[in-house]
Coordinates of C-alpha atoms in Angstrom, one line a residue:
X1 CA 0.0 0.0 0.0
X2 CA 1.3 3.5 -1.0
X3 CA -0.3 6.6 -0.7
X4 CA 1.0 10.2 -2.7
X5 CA -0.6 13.4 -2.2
X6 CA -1.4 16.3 -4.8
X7 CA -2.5 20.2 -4.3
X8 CA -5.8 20.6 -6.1
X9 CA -7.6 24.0 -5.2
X10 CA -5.6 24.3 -2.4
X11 CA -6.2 21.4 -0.6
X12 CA -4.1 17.8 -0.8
X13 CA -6.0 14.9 -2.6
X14 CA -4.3 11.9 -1.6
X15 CA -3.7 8.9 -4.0
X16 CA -3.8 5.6 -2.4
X17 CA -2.1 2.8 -4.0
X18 CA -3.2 -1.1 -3.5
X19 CA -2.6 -3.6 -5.1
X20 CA -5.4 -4.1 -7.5
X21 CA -4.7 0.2 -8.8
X22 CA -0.8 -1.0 -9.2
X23 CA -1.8 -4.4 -11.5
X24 CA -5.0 -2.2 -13.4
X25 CA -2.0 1.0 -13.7
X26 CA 0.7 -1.4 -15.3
X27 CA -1.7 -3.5 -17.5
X28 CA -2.9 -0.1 -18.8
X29 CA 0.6 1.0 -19.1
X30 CA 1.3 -2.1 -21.0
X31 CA -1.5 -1.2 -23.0
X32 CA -0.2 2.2 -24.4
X33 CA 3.5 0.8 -24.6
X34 CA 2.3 -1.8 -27.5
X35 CA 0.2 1.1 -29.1
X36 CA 3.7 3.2 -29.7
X37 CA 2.6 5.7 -26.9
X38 CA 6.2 5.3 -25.6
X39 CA 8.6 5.3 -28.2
X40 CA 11.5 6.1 -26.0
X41 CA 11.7 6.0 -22.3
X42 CA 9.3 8.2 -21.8
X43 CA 5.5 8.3 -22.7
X44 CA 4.1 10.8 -24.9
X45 CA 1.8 13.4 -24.1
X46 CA -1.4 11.6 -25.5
X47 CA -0.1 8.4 -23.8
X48 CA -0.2 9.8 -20.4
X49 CA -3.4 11.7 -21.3
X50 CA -5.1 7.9 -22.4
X51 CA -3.7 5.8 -19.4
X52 CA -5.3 8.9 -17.2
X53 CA -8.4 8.0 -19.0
X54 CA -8.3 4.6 -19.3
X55 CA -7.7 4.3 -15.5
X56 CA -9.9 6.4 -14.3
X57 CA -12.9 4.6 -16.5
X58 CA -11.7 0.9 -15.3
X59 CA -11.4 2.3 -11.3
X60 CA -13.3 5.3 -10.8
X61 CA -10.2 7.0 -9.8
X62 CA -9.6 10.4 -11.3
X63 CA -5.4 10.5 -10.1
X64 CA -3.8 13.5 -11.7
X65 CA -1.6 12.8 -14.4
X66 CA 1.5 14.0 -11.7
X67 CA 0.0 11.4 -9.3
X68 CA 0.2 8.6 -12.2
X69 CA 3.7 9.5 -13.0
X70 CA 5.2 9.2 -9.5
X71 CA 3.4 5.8 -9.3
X72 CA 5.3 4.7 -12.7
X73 CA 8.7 6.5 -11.2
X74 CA 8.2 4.8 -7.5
X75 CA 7.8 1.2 -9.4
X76 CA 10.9 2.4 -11.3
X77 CA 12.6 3.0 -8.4
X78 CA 11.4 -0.6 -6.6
X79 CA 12.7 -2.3 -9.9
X80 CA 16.0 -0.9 -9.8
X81 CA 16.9 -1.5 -6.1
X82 CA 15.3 -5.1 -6.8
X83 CA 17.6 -5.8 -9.3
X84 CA 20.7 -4.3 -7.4
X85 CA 19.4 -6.5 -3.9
X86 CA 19.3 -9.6 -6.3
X87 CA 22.9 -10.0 -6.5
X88 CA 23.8 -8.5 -3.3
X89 CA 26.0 -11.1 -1.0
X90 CA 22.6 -11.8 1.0
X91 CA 22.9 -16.0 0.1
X92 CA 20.6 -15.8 -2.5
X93 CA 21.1 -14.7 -6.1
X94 CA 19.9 -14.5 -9.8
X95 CA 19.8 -17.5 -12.2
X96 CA 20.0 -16.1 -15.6
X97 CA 19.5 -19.6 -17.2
X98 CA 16.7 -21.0 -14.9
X99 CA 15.0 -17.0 -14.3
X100 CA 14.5 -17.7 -10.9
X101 CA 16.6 -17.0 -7.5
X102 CA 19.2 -19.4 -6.6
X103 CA 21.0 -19.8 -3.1
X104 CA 24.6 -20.9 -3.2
X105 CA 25.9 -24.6 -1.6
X106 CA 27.1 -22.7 1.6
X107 CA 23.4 -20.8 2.0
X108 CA 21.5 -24.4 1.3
X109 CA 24.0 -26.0 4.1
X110 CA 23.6 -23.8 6.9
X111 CA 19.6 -24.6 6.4
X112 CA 20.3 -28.0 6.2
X113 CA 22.2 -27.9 9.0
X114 CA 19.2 -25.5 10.9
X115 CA 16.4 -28.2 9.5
X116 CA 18.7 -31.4 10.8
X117 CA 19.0 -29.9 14.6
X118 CA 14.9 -28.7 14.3
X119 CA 13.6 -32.5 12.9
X120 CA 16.1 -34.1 16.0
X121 CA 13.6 -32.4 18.8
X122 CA 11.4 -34.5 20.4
X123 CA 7.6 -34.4 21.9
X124 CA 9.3 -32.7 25.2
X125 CA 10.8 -29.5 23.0
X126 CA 10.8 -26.4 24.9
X127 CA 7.7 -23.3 23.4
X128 CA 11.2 -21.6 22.1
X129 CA 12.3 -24.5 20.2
X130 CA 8.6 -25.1 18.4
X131 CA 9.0 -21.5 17.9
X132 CA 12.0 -22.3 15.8
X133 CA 10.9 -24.9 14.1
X134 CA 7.7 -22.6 12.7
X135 CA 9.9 -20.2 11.7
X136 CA 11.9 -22.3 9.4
X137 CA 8.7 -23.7 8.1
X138 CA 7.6 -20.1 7.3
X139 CA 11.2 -19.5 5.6
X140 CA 10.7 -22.6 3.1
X141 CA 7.2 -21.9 2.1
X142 CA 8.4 -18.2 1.6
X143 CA 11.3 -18.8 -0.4
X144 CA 9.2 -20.8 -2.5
X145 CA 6.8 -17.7 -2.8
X146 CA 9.9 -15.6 -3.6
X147 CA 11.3 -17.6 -6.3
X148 CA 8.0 -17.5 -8.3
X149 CA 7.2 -14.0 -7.6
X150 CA 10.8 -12.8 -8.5
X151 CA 10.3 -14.8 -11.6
X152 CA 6.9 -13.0 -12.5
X153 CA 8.7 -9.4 -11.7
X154 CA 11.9 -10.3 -13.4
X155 CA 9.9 -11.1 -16.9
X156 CA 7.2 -8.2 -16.8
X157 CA 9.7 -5.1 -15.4
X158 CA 12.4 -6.4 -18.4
X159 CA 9.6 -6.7 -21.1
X160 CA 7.4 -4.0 -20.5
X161 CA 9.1 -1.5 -17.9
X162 CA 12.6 -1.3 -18.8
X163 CA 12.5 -1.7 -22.6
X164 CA 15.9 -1.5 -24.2
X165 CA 16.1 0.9 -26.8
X166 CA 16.1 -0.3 -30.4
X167 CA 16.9 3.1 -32.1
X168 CA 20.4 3.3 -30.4
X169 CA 23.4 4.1 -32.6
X170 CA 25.5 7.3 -32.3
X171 CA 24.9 8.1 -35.9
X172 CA 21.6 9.6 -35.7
X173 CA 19.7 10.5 -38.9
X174 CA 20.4 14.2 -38.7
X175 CA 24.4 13.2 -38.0
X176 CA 24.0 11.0 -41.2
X177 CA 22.2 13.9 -43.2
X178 CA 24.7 16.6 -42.3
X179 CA 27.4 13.9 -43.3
X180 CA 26.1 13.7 -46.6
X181 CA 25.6 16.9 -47.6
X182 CA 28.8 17.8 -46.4
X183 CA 30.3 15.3 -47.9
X184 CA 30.9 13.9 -51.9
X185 CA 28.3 14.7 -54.1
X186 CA 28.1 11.6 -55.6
X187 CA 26.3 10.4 -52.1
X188 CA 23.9 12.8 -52.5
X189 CA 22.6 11.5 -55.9
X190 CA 22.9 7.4 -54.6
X191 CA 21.0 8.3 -51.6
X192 CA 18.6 10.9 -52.8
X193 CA 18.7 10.8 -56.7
X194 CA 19.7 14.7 -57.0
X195 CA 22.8 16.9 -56.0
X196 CA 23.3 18.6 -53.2
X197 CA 22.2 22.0 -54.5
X198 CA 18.8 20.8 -55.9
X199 CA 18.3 19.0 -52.5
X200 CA 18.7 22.7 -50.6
X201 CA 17.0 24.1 -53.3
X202 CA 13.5 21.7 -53.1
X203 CA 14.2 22.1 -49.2
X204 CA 13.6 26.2 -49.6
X205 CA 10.8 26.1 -51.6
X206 CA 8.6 23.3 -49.9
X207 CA 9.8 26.0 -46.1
X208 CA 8.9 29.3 -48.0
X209 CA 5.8 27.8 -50.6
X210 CA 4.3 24.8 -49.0
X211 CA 5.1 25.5 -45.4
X212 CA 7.0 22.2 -44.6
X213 CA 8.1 23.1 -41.0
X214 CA 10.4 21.9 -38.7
X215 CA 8.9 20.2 -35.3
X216 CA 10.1 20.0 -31.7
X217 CA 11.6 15.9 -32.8
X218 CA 12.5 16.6 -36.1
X219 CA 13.5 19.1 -38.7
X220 CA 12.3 19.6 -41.8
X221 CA 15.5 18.8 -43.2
X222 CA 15.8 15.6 -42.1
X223 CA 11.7 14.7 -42.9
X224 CA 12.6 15.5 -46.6
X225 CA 15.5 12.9 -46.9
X226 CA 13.4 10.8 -45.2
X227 CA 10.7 11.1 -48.2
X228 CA 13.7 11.2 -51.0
X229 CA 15.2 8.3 -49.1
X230 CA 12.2 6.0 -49.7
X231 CA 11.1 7.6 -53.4
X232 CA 14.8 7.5 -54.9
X233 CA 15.6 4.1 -53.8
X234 CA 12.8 2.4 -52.7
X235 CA 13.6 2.1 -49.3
X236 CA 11.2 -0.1 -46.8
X237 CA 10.2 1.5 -43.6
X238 CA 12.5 -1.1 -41.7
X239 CA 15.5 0.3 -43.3
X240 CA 14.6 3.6 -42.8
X241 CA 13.9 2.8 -39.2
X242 CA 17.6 1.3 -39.2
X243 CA 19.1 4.6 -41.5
X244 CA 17.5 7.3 -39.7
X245 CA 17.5 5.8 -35.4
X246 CA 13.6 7.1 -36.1
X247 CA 10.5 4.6 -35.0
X248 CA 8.6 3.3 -38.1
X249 CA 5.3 5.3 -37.0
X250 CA 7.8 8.4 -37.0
X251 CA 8.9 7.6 -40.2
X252 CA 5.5 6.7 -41.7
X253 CA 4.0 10.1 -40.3
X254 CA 6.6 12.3 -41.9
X255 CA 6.7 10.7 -45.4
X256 CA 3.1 11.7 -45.4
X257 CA 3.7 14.9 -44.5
X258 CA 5.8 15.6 -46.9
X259 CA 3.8 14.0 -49.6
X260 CA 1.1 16.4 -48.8
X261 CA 3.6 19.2 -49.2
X262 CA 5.1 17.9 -52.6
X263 CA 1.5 17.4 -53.7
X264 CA 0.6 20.9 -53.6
X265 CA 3.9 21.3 -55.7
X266 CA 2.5 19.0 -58.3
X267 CA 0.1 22.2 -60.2
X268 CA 3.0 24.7 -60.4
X269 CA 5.5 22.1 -61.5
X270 CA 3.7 19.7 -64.2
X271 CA 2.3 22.4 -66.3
X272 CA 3.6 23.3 -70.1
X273 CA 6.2 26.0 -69.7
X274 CA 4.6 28.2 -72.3
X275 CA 0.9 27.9 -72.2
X276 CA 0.8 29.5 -75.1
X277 CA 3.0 27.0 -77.1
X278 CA 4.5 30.6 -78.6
X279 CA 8.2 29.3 -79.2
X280 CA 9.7 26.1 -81.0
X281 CA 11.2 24.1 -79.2
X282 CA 15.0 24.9 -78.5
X283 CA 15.7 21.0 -79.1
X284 CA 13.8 21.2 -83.0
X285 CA 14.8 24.7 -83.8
X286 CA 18.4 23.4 -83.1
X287 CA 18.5 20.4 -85.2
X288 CA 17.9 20.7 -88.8
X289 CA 16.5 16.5 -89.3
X290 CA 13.6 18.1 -87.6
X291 CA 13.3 22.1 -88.0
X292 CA 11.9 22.3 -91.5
X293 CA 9.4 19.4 -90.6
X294 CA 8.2 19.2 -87.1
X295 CA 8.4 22.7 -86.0
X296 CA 4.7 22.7 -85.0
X297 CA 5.4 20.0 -82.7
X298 CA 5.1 20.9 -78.8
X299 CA 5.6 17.6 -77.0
X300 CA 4.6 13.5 -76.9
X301 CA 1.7 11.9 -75.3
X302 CA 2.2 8.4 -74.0
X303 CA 1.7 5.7 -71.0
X304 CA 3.4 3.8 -68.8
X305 CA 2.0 0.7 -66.5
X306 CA 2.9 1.0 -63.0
X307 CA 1.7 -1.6 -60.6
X308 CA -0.4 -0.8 -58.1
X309 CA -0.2 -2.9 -55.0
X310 CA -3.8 -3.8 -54.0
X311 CA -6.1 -6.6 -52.4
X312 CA -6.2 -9.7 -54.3
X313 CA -9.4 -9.6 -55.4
X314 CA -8.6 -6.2 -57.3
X315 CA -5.2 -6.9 -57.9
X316 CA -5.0 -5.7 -62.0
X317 CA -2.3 -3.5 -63.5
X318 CA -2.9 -0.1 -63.5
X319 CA -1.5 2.8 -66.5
X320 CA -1.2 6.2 -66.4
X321 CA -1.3 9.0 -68.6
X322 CA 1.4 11.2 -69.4
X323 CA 2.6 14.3 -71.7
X324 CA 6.3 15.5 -71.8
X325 CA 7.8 17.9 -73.8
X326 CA 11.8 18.5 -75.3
X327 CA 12.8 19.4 -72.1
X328 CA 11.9 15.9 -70.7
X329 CA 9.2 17.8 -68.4
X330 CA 6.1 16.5 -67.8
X331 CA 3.3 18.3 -68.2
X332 CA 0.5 16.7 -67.9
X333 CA -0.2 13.6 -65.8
X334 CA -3.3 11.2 -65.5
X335 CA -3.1 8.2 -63.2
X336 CA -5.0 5.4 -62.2
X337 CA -6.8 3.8 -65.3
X338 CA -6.9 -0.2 -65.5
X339 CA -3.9 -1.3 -67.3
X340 CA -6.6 -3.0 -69.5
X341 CA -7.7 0.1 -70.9
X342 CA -8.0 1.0 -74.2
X343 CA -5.6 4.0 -75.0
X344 CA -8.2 5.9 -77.1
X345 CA -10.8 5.6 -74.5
X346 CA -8.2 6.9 -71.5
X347 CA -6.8 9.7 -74.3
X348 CA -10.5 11.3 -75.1
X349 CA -11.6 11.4 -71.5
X350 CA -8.1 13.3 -70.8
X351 CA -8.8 15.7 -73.4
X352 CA -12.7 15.8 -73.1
X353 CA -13.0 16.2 -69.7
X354 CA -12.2 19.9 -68.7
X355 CA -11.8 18.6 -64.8
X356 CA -8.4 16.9 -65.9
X357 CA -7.0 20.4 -67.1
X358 CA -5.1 18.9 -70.4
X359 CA -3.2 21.3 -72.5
X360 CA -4.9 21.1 -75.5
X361 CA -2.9 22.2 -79.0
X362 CA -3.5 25.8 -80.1
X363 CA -4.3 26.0 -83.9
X364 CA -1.4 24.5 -86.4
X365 CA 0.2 22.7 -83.2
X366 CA 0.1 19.3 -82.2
X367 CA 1.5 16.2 -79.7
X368 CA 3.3 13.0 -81.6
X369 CA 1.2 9.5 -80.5
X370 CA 1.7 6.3 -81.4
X371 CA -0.8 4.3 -83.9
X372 CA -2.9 3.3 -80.7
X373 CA -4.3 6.8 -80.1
X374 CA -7.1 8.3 -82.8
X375 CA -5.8 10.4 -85.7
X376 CA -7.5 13.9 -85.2
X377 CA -6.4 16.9 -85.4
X378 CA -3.7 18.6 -82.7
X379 CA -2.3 14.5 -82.3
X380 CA 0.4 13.6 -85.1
X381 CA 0.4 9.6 -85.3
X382 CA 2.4 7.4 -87.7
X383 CA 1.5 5.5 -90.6
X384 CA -0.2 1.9 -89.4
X385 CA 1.0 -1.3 -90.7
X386 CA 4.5 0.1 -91.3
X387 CA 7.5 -0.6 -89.5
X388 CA 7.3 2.3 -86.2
X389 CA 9.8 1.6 -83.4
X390 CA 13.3 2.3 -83.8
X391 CA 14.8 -1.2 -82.6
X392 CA 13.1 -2.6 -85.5
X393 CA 14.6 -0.1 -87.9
X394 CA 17.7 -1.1 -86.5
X395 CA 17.7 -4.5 -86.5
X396 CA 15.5 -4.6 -89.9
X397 CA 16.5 -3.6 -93.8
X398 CA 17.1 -0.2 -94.5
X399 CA 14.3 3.0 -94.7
X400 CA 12.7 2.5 -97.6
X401 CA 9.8 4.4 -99.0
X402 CA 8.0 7.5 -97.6
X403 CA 6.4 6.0 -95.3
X404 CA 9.3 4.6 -93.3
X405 CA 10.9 7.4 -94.0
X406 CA 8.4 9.6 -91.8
X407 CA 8.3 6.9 -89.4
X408 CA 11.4 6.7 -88.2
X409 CA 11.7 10.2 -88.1
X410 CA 8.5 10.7 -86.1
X411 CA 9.8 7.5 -83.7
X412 CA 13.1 9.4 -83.3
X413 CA 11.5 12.4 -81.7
X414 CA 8.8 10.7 -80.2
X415 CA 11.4 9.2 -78.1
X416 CA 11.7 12.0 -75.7
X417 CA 8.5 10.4 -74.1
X418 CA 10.5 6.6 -73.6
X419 CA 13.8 8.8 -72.6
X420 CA 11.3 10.5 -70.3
X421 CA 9.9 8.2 -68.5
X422 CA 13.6 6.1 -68.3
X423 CA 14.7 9.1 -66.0
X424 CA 11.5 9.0 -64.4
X425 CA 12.2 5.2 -63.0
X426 CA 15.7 6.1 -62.1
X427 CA 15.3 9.2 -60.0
X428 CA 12.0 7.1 -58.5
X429 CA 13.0 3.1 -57.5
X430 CA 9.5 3.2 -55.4
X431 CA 7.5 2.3 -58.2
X432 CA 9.5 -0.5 -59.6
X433 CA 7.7 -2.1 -56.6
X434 CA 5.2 0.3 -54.9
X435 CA 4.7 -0.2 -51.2
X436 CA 0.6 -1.6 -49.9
X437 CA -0.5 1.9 -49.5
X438 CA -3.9 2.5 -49.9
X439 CA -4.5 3.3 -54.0
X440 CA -5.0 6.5 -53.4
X441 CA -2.1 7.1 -51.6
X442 CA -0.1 4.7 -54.4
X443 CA -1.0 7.7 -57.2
X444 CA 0.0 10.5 -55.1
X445 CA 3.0 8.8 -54.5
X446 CA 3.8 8.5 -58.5
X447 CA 2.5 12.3 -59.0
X448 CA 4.9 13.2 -56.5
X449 CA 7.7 11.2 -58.3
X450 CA 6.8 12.9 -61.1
X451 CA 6.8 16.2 -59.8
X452 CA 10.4 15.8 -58.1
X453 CA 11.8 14.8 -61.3
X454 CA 10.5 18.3 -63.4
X455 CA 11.9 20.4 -59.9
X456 CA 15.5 18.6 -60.6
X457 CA 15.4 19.3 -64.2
X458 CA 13.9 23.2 -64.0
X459 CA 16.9 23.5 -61.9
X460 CA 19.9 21.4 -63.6
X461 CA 18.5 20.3 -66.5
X462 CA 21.5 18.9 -68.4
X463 CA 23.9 19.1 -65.6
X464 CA 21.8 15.7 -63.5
X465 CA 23.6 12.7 -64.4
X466 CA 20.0 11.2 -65.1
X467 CA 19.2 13.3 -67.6
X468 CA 22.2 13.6 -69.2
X469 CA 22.2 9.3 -69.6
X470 CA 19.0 10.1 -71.2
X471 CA 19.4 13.3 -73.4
X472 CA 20.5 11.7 -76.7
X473 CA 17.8 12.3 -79.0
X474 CA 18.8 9.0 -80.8
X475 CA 18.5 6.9 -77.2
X476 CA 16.0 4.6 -78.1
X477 CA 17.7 3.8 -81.5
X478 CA 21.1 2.7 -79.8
X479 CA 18.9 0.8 -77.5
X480 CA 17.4 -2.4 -78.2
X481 CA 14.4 -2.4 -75.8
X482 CA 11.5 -2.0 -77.7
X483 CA 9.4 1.0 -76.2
X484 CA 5.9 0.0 -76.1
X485 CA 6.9 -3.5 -74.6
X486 CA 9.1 -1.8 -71.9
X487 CA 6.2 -0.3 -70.5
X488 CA 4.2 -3.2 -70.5
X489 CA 2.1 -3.1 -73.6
X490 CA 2.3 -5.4 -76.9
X491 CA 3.0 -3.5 -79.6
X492 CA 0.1 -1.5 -81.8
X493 CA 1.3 -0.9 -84.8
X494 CA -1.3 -3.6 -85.9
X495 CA -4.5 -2.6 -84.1
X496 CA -6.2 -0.9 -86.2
X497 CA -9.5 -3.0 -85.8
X498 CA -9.5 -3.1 -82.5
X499 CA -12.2 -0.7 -82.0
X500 CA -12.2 -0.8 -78.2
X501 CA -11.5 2.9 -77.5
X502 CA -14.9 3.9 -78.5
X503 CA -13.8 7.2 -80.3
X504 CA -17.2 8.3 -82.1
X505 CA -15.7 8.4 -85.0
X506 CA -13.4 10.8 -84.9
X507 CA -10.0 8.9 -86.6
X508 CA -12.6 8.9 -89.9
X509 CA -14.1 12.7 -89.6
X510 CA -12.5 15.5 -91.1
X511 CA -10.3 16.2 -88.4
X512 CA -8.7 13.0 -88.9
X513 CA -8.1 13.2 -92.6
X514 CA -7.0 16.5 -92.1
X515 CA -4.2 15.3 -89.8
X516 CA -3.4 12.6 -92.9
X517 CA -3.3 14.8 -95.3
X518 CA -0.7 16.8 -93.1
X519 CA 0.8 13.5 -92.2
X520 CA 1.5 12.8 -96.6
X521 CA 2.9 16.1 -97.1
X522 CA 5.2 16.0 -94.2
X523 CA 5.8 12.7 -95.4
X524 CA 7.1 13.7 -98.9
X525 CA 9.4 17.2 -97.7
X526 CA 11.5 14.5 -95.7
X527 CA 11.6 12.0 -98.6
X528 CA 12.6 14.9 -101.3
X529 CA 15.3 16.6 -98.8
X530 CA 17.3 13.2 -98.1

């Protein structure tokens, strides 16, 4: 029995303890200490606030959260000078094989010795000598008590009380952090994908634009490696847990916090450059194979299948919708379809729907697709049934005819889209094998991706090593990977029955044999220039 006392109002409210408060306190103690509530050695603020609750409802007992805490300290306090007394020179001792108190030889002879004189005494014994003989009865039913009880205390105090900490090491995460941005550069872009001035860069702006802030645990700093640390290289929350000396609910709660933040990033960032479409691009006005013939071209329209990581019964791949242009920016981004999905039914809701916000072509412009998108006007496609992707050009006879001729030349630019989304992967290893989020979650996550890979290139551009692996124009034709089967999808160049996209029409209206017509002429200028 214990008692404590506490000032309320002026006047001392005492706090007695028994033994059925102390087994209710610890089991809801216990309780919290599984839910995460003490992720240190200390309980949190809405632990203590939950075990004040929680007690009070299963005892009637409304103890002050002060009067709660000695409790825990004075049980503390009883552990400790238990397990100092247990190896004391006092006969008995600690068995850390058996988990129960042994006494040594000499201790169990000197009973012996006391039990041998006491069983010798006859009927006739003397009151002081049956005195003795109770009392050593008393001592062996005790120690047999003691051992068993020790036991229990020994077990519950380690395990629940005393809980050594798991997040240990000297390097914390913000020793590691200041380590690598004060170190190489190189270990900025293994770790987080982008140099050391993009990093501080995307740091500033999410502190200034998007209010990431630093809390009283944390700082802000260290929450965005944290978030680059599991996009860049797909990092599990066990190894961040190990990388950072953070618990995995810490880690999980500051990812989304910062997902939130890049989010609101994601409609300043994937947007055209020029709205307008005003200006060629500096990529076509600078090469003469395509200046004369594709100057109306503003950018590519393709998808990509990234799996999505659901519950069996809705386990199907899912594709997304993207636009780039030359610079190897997105600009416009539509996730979650069923990787089923016909492209032409995806592409026309995209440009139908004004909720999605597409940038349409102004008049005379247009986006290069490939044959499995509808030919109408403002969307450039190839000729069908002719040979399209560049690994077949290359592994094939020579360009032959008009047709291939255009072709290969439209494949060749087109390719910014495959060189696109080949940086995309690299600078984001998380969706080579997306975490069991929920599915929402799982497409803000490949948004976000996204819109980390446009802030490295607005500010580096050709200077990432990413991008500059990537920046040929002629990548996909020194590269044997055919395109449409990297992402997932058999070719198309051969679909032109499958009617599956329900597009009203619309390859076979006047739009679309406007966009042939422009397709022949186009055709014909490269043929008579080579």
């Amino acid at each position: 029995m214990s008692t404590s006392a506490i000032d309320v109002s002026g006047e001392k409210v005492k706090a007695t303890w028994d033994k059925r408060l102390t087994e209710i306190f610890c089991d809801i103690c216990i309780k919290e200490i599984l839910k995460g509530n003490r992720p240190g050695t200390y309980f949190t603020k809405d632990g203590w606030l939950k075990i004040m609750t929680n007690f009070e409802k299963e005892t009637g007992k409304s103890f002050s959260q002060r009067q709660l805490k000695n409790r825990w300290y004075d049980l503390k306090k009883e552990w400790k000078a238990w397990k100092k007394l247990k190896g004391e020179d006092t006969g008995l001792g600690w068995n850390p094989i058996k988990r129960t108190v042994d006494a040594s030889d000499d201790w169990w002879e000197s009973m012996l010795k006391v039990m041998s004189i006491v069983e010798n005494y006859n009927g006739n014994e003397s009151d002081d000598e049956r005195e003795k003989k109770e009392i050593l009865q008393h001592m062996k039913c005790f120690n047999r008590l003691f051992v068993v009880a020790s036991s229990f205390v020994q077990l519950y105090y380690e395990k629940y009380i005393l809980k050594q900490p798991c997040m240990n090491s000297k390097q914390s995460g913000e020793t590691w952090i200041r380590e690598i941005l004060d170190g190489h550069e190189s270990r900025c872009m293994i770790n987080f994908r982008m140099s050391k001035m993009v990093f501080t860069s995307l740091l500033r702006v999410l502190e200034t634009r998007y209010n990431l802030q630093t809390s009283r645990n944390i700082s802000s700093s260290e929450m965005l490696e944290i978030f680059l640390y599991i996009l860049g290289i797909g990092a599990k929350v066990s190894q961040c847990r190990e990388r950072f000396q953070r618990s995995g609910s810490t880690i999980s709660q500051y990812f989304t916090i910062v997902l939130e933040k890049v989010s609101r990033m994601t409609t300043d960032l994937i947007t055209p450059e020029n709205p307008f479409f005003s200006s060629i691009p500096e990529q076509i006005r600078n090469d003469s194979r395509y200046m004369l013939h594709f100057k109306d071209c503003i950018g590519a329209i393709d998808g990509t299948h990234i799996a999505a990581i659901l519950p069996p019964n809705e386990q199907i791949p899912y594709i997304g919708r993207k636009v780039c242009d030359f610079n190897m920016c997105f600009t416009f981004v539509m996730v979650g379809w069923e990787g089923s999905t016909h492209d032409t039914r995806i592409f026309l809701d995209a440009v139908r729907d004004p909720k999605y916000k597409f940038p349409h072509p102004p008049n005379g412009k247009y986006y290069l697709v490939d044959s499995g998108y509808p030919q109408m006007k403002g969307y450039l496609g190839p000729y069908r049934g002719q040979r399209y992707h560049l690994p077949d050009f290359r592994r094939g006879r020579l360009v032959s005819g008009k047709e291939e001729i255009f072709n290969h030349s439209h494949s060749s630019l087109r390719s910014v889209i495959e060189r696109t989304f080949g940086v995309l992967k690299k600078k984001g290893a998380i969706l080579r094998d997306m975490p069991s989020y929920s599915f929402e979650k799982q497409t803000m996550i490949i948004v976000a991706t996204m819109t980390i890979h446009n802030f490295i290139q607005k500010h580096v551009g050709r200077n990432d090593a990413d991008f500059m692996e990537y920046e040929d124009i002629n990548w996909a034709y020194k590269n044997t990977i055919d395109s449409e089967n990297a992402h997932g999808r058999e070719s198309d160049d051969d679909d032109d029955d499958d009617d599956d996209g329900d597009d009203d029409g619309e390859s076979s209206n006047s739009s679309g044999f406007e966009m042939e017509l422009t397709i022949d002429a186009m055709a014909s200028s490269l043929m008579n220039s080579l």
